[in-house]
Amino acid sequence: MKTKKFILPENQLPTAWYNLIADMPNAPRPYLNPHTHQPTTVSDLSVLLAEELARQELSTERYIEIPEEVQQIYRIWRPAPLVRAVGLERALDTPAKIFFKNEGVSPVGSHKPNSAVPQAYYNAKQGVRRLTTETGAGQWGSALSFAGNLFGLDVEVFMVRVSYDQKPYRRLMMHTWGAECYASPTTLTASGRAARMADPHTPGSLGLAISEAVERALEDPEGTRYCLGSVMNHVLLHQTITGEEAILQMQMADAEPDVVIGCIGGGSNFGGIAFPFLRKNFCEGKKIRVVAVEPESCPKLTRGSFQYDIGDVSGYTPLIPMYTLGHDFQPSAIHAGGLRYHGAGAIISQLLHEGAIEATAIPQTETMKAGVLFARTEGIIPAPESTHAIAAAIREALQAKIEGREKTILFNLSGHGTIDLYAYEQHLGGHLQDYVPSDEEIARTVQQLERII
Amino acid sequence: MKTKKFILPENQLPTAWYNLIADMPNAPRPYLNPHTHQPTTVSDLSVLLAEELARQELSTERYIEIPEEVQQIYRIWRPAPLVRAVGLERALDTPAKIFFKNEGVSPVGSHKPNSAVPQAYYNAKQGVRRLTTETGAGQWGSALSFAGNLFGLDVEVFMVRVSYDQKPYRRLMMHTWGAECYASPTTLTASGRAARMADPHTPGSLGLAISEAVERALEDPEGTRYCLGSVMNHVLLHQTITGEEAILQMQMADAEPDVVIGCIGGGSNFGGIAFPFLRKNFCEGKKIRVVAVEPESCPKLTRGSFQYDIGDVSGYTPLIPMYTLGHDFQPSAIHAGGLRYHGAGAIISQLLHEGAIEATAIPQTETMKAGVLFARTEGIIPAPESTHAIAAAIREALQAKIEGREKTILFNLSGHGTIDLYAYEQHLGGHLQDYVPSDEEIARTVQQLERII
């Protein structure tokens, strides 16, 4: 029954983001301009992104100061609680200690505003008036709507049509924060019009929504910029606030993790919790295991190929050195919409390549079971994405029980699931199935990469 | 842009609930047994409620210790943040300082688990195995499902059919926590069967759902008890954790409120924030104004009658001395479902009668406008109920601006609105209307009271 929460005093809130690249034994290979195949420059990136974000993307500085204005907004929900999951421990009857960082306490319900707020801030500071972005499940679109509004920016979100229809609550959140949310494909862009002409009933796709959002930004180089919610270095940089807080809170709990766990889509919540702990490995000689958890239906880290690929379907992003299933890979329609992404960010991919982190894939029926157990023992209904981290933490705790030894586990609860309860209904009703792609299917999409570079 | 959050260190968390009755100049008149018209006893109440809750209901002790097990569960989300609403202040261009206590951070999304957890605890301790309750909008049903599950109790929630159909997310939350949620009227009870026979398509009502829940509890005196989410003294007692924390947090902010504001349905979130500040008025000679805000469509405090009435339609509760619109009053279908209740708790009614608190009624179009302004300046989408407190805080802040004087305002944000976004869609689409009951309508329902006592 006991649950211990560790509350960071406000004067101890971290004031800088941590850039792991400064401490990596080998930095990732550079991004490449998709046209010239030369390393991407700040000015290449600044066409799409605010210039300061472009600079952060390529920065090798160890710490980057969090602007005062961003810190003030972080304080709406930060510091996020660190909780000892005593109820879950008891249910598992394990000698392991399980801690989780609860990022679901933000007004959006997930970790996404950690990066949406600084992205909106730097854009506003530069004089940008409008932000465009895409969203699949809706978490990132909500976060940018929330953040853009606080800085007086117009926000346009291109939401994949099938999600737009299925998830009215996410759309309503964006409207409430004053954003425009369009069902993609729209008639506002050439790519949208082409897609609708080809198939008037198309459900849309994330790749197409990205194309639309980018196209809108490129149309108005004076006043509009595009924003991304994961994958890129500057996004993961902003998310390190999570791990920096967790380090201080674990000290308050007088504990140090043996293993740190996060679920992975593009890598934003995983990088956020993991990078500050990896600093301990690289700089203090610690041996903390760090585990990225992906869905079995989208196994980029465990079964993908490590090579250059583009971040979107249309090739607007730089070529990124990543573990990828190929940018045409179509994951099955699992409920963890935020994990249905074909590649992992460059830093995470490099870390995995060098054995500095581990990766594991878990089927969604197991993760949803873990989610229900967590909801019933810790009281918080986790997002379908976060159930992957919980399932991996449970595997670790049960292993500790078999081995009869102590172990301290920390995982990132990236968000709550109260706007994604349909997944629980499907699970509790016994309607969920697992889908694992065949080797041929993965090989086919990876082959396309050979055509890129 | 600046938002300041005041974080209470864990070792300063309040360890006792505060019973305002101990310090009131005049205690409320006693509850009466509806059959004998004699003052209600602990043993009268224990038929329905756990014995310790029945004792708390009639207690005159000043402080009641919070059991260690309850404190541990409170720590899943408590202390709830106290936030200085600098964004809202700036938008209003007011000299007033506005603070709010954010009770939306609980796993359920509102203040309701503050009482659901101890209610489940005392029932489990007594050996009760099953709890029954009713729910309208779904907040209380979710909270009891959450709490009952943590203590291994079965929970049965009778949810008004129209809400059950309109709010599938609430029902899914209850299922995820392992509770049974029935669309009321059911065929499980005599009152349910009778209602269905009279009208097979009945949308149900809160009164009917209460009757069903009580009936189920009475059927099994050994193993089942009934739980209530508002109105009664023990529920408001548990909610005082909110105000006790707020007092300490306001000290951290080096501020004292001139006015404390809460929205009011039965009185649970209002009493929770208000009672500890009223202690300052009664015991320390302070003159803090305390304002209860009700919807204009359900004006029990501003236009109701102060007399004995029952808490439910069927008369299972004691006769309670209250401001009431009559237990047959049918408020219009406003979105703030939690405020559609005909009467206010006995303590609050007594306070209003003696002029120790104020009351005001606000139309829902004004409250929803206030909610959108709050969402866009403070980032948090408030529950439709909580928008009433925000609207009143805004009125106070604008008045301070007119008068050109400083003022410190504190209100209770009873919950977030991300599961009630339909209200925002209706509002933003211009579809909301205000309904104010006529004098005749109120007179007609108040007249029924003469038949009771």
PDB file of N, CA and C in Angstrom, chain B residues 40-55 126 218 221 224-226:
ATOM      1  N   THR B  40     -30.237  12.107  14.420  1.00  0.00           N
ATOM      2  CA  THR B  40     -29.621  10.906  13.873  1.00  0.00           C
ATOM      3  C   THR B  40     -28.463  10.461  14.755  1.00  0.00           C
ATOM      4  N   THR B  41     -28.332   9.148  14.939  1.00  0.00           N
ATOM      5  CA  THR B  41     -27.243   8.605  15.762  1.00  0.00           C
ATOM      6  C   THR B  41     -26.226   7.884  14.881  1.00  0.00           C
ATOM      7  N   VAL B  42     -25.066   7.612  15.493  1.00  0.00           N
ATOM      8  CA  VAL B  42     -24.049   6.836  14.792  1.00  0.00           C
ATOM      9  C   VAL B  42     -24.626   5.500  14.344  1.00  0.00           C
ATOM     10  N   SER B  43     -25.452   4.891  15.192  1.00  0.00           N
ATOM     11  CA  SER B  43     -25.948   3.572  14.791  1.00  0.00           C
ATOM     12  C   SER B  43     -26.981   3.692  13.672  1.00  0.00           C
ATOM     13  N   ASP B  44     -27.752   4.790  13.620  1.00  0.00           N
ATOM     14  CA  ASP B  44     -28.622   5.029  12.450  1.00  0.00           C
ATOM     15  C   ASP B  44     -27.782   5.032  11.172  1.00  0.00           C
ATOM     16  N   LEU B  45     -26.675   5.792  11.233  1.00  0.00           N
ATOM     17  CA  LEU B  45     -25.865   5.988  10.018  1.00  0.00           C
ATOM     18  C   LEU B  45     -25.079   4.746   9.646  1.00  0.00           C
ATOM     19  N   SER B  46     -24.758   3.916  10.674  1.00  0.00           N
ATOM     20  CA  SER B  46     -23.881   2.769  10.421  1.00  0.00           C
ATOM     21  C   SER B  46     -24.540   1.677   9.588  1.00  0.00           C
ATOM     22  N   VAL B  47     -25.835   1.747   9.455  1.00  0.00           N
ATOM     23  CA  VAL B  47     -26.502   0.784   8.574  1.00  0.00           C
ATOM     24  C   VAL B  47     -26.025   0.989   7.139  1.00  0.00           C
ATOM     25  N   LEU B  48     -25.827   2.255   6.788  1.00  0.00           N
ATOM     26  CA  LEU B  48     -25.424   2.580   5.416  1.00  0.00           C
ATOM     27  C   LEU B  48     -23.913   2.738   5.270  1.00  0.00           C
ATOM     28  N   LEU B  49     -23.277   3.376   6.279  1.00  0.00           N
ATOM     29  CA  LEU B  49     -21.872   3.779   6.163  1.00  0.00           C
ATOM     30  C   LEU B  49     -20.989   2.958   7.092  1.00  0.00           C
ATOM     31  N   ALA B  50     -19.698   2.900   6.786  1.00  0.00           N
ATOM     32  CA  ALA B  50     -18.749   2.300   7.725  1.00  0.00           C
ATOM     33  C   ALA B  50     -18.856   3.061   9.043  1.00  0.00           C
ATOM     34  N   GLU B  51     -18.681   2.337  10.169  1.00  0.00           N
ATOM     35  CA  GLU B  51     -18.951   2.917  11.478  1.00  0.00           C
ATOM     36  C   GLU B  51     -18.054   4.128  11.760  1.00  0.00           C
ATOM     37  N   GLU B  52     -16.789   4.044  11.377  1.00  0.00           N
ATOM     38  CA  GLU B  52     -15.884   5.162  11.642  1.00  0.00           C
ATOM     39  C   GLU B  52     -16.322   6.409  10.862  1.00  0.00           C
ATOM     40  N   LEU B  53     -16.855   6.198   9.666  1.00  0.00           N
ATOM     41  CA  LEU B  53     -17.351   7.344   8.876  1.00  0.00           C
ATOM     42  C   LEU B  53     -18.609   7.921   9.527  1.00  0.00           C
ATOM     43  N   ALA B  54     -19.444   7.051  10.065  1.00  0.00           N
ATOM     44  CA  ALA B  54     -20.642   7.511  10.779  1.00  0.00           C
ATOM     45  C   ALA B  54     -20.225   8.343  11.990  1.00  0.00           C
ATOM     46  N   ARG B  55     -19.176   7.886  12.692  1.00  0.00           N
ATOM     47  CA  ARG B  55     -18.681   8.645  13.855  1.00  0.00           C
ATOM     48  C   ARG B  55     -18.142  10.008  13.421  1.00  0.00           C
ATOM     49  N   GLN B 126     -13.009  -2.262   8.464  1.00  0.00           N
ATOM     50  CA  GLN B 126     -14.156  -2.830   9.176  1.00  0.00           C
ATOM     51  C   GLN B 126     -14.511  -4.222   8.644  1.00  0.00           C
ATOM     52  N   LEU B 218     -28.105  -2.192   1.352  1.00  0.00           N
ATOM     53  CA  LEU B 218     -28.991  -2.679   2.416  1.00  0.00           C
ATOM     54  C   LEU B 218     -29.266  -4.180   2.287  1.00  0.00           C
ATOM     55  N   PRO B 221     -26.116  -6.538   4.563  1.00  0.00           N
ATOM     56  CA  PRO B 221     -25.604  -5.775   5.710  1.00  0.00           C
ATOM     57  C   PRO B 221     -24.254  -6.293   6.217  1.00  0.00           C
ATOM     58  N   THR B 224     -21.523  -5.260   2.621  1.00  0.00           N
ATOM     59  CA  THR B 224     -21.584  -4.120   1.700  1.00  0.00           C
ATOM     60  C   THR B 224     -21.947  -2.828   2.432  1.00  0.00           C
ATOM     61  N   ARG B 225     -21.300  -1.743   2.046  1.00  0.00           N
ATOM     62  CA  ARG B 225     -21.694  -0.420   2.542  1.00  0.00           C
ATOM     63  C   ARG B 225     -21.779   0.543   1.355  1.00  0.00           C
ATOM     64  N   TYR B 226     -22.496   1.642   1.616  1.00  0.00           N
ATOM     65  CA  TYR B 226     -22.734   2.666   0.613  1.00  0.00           C
ATOM     66  C   TYR B 226     -21.757   3.818   0.872  1.00  0.00           C
TER      67      TYR B 226
END
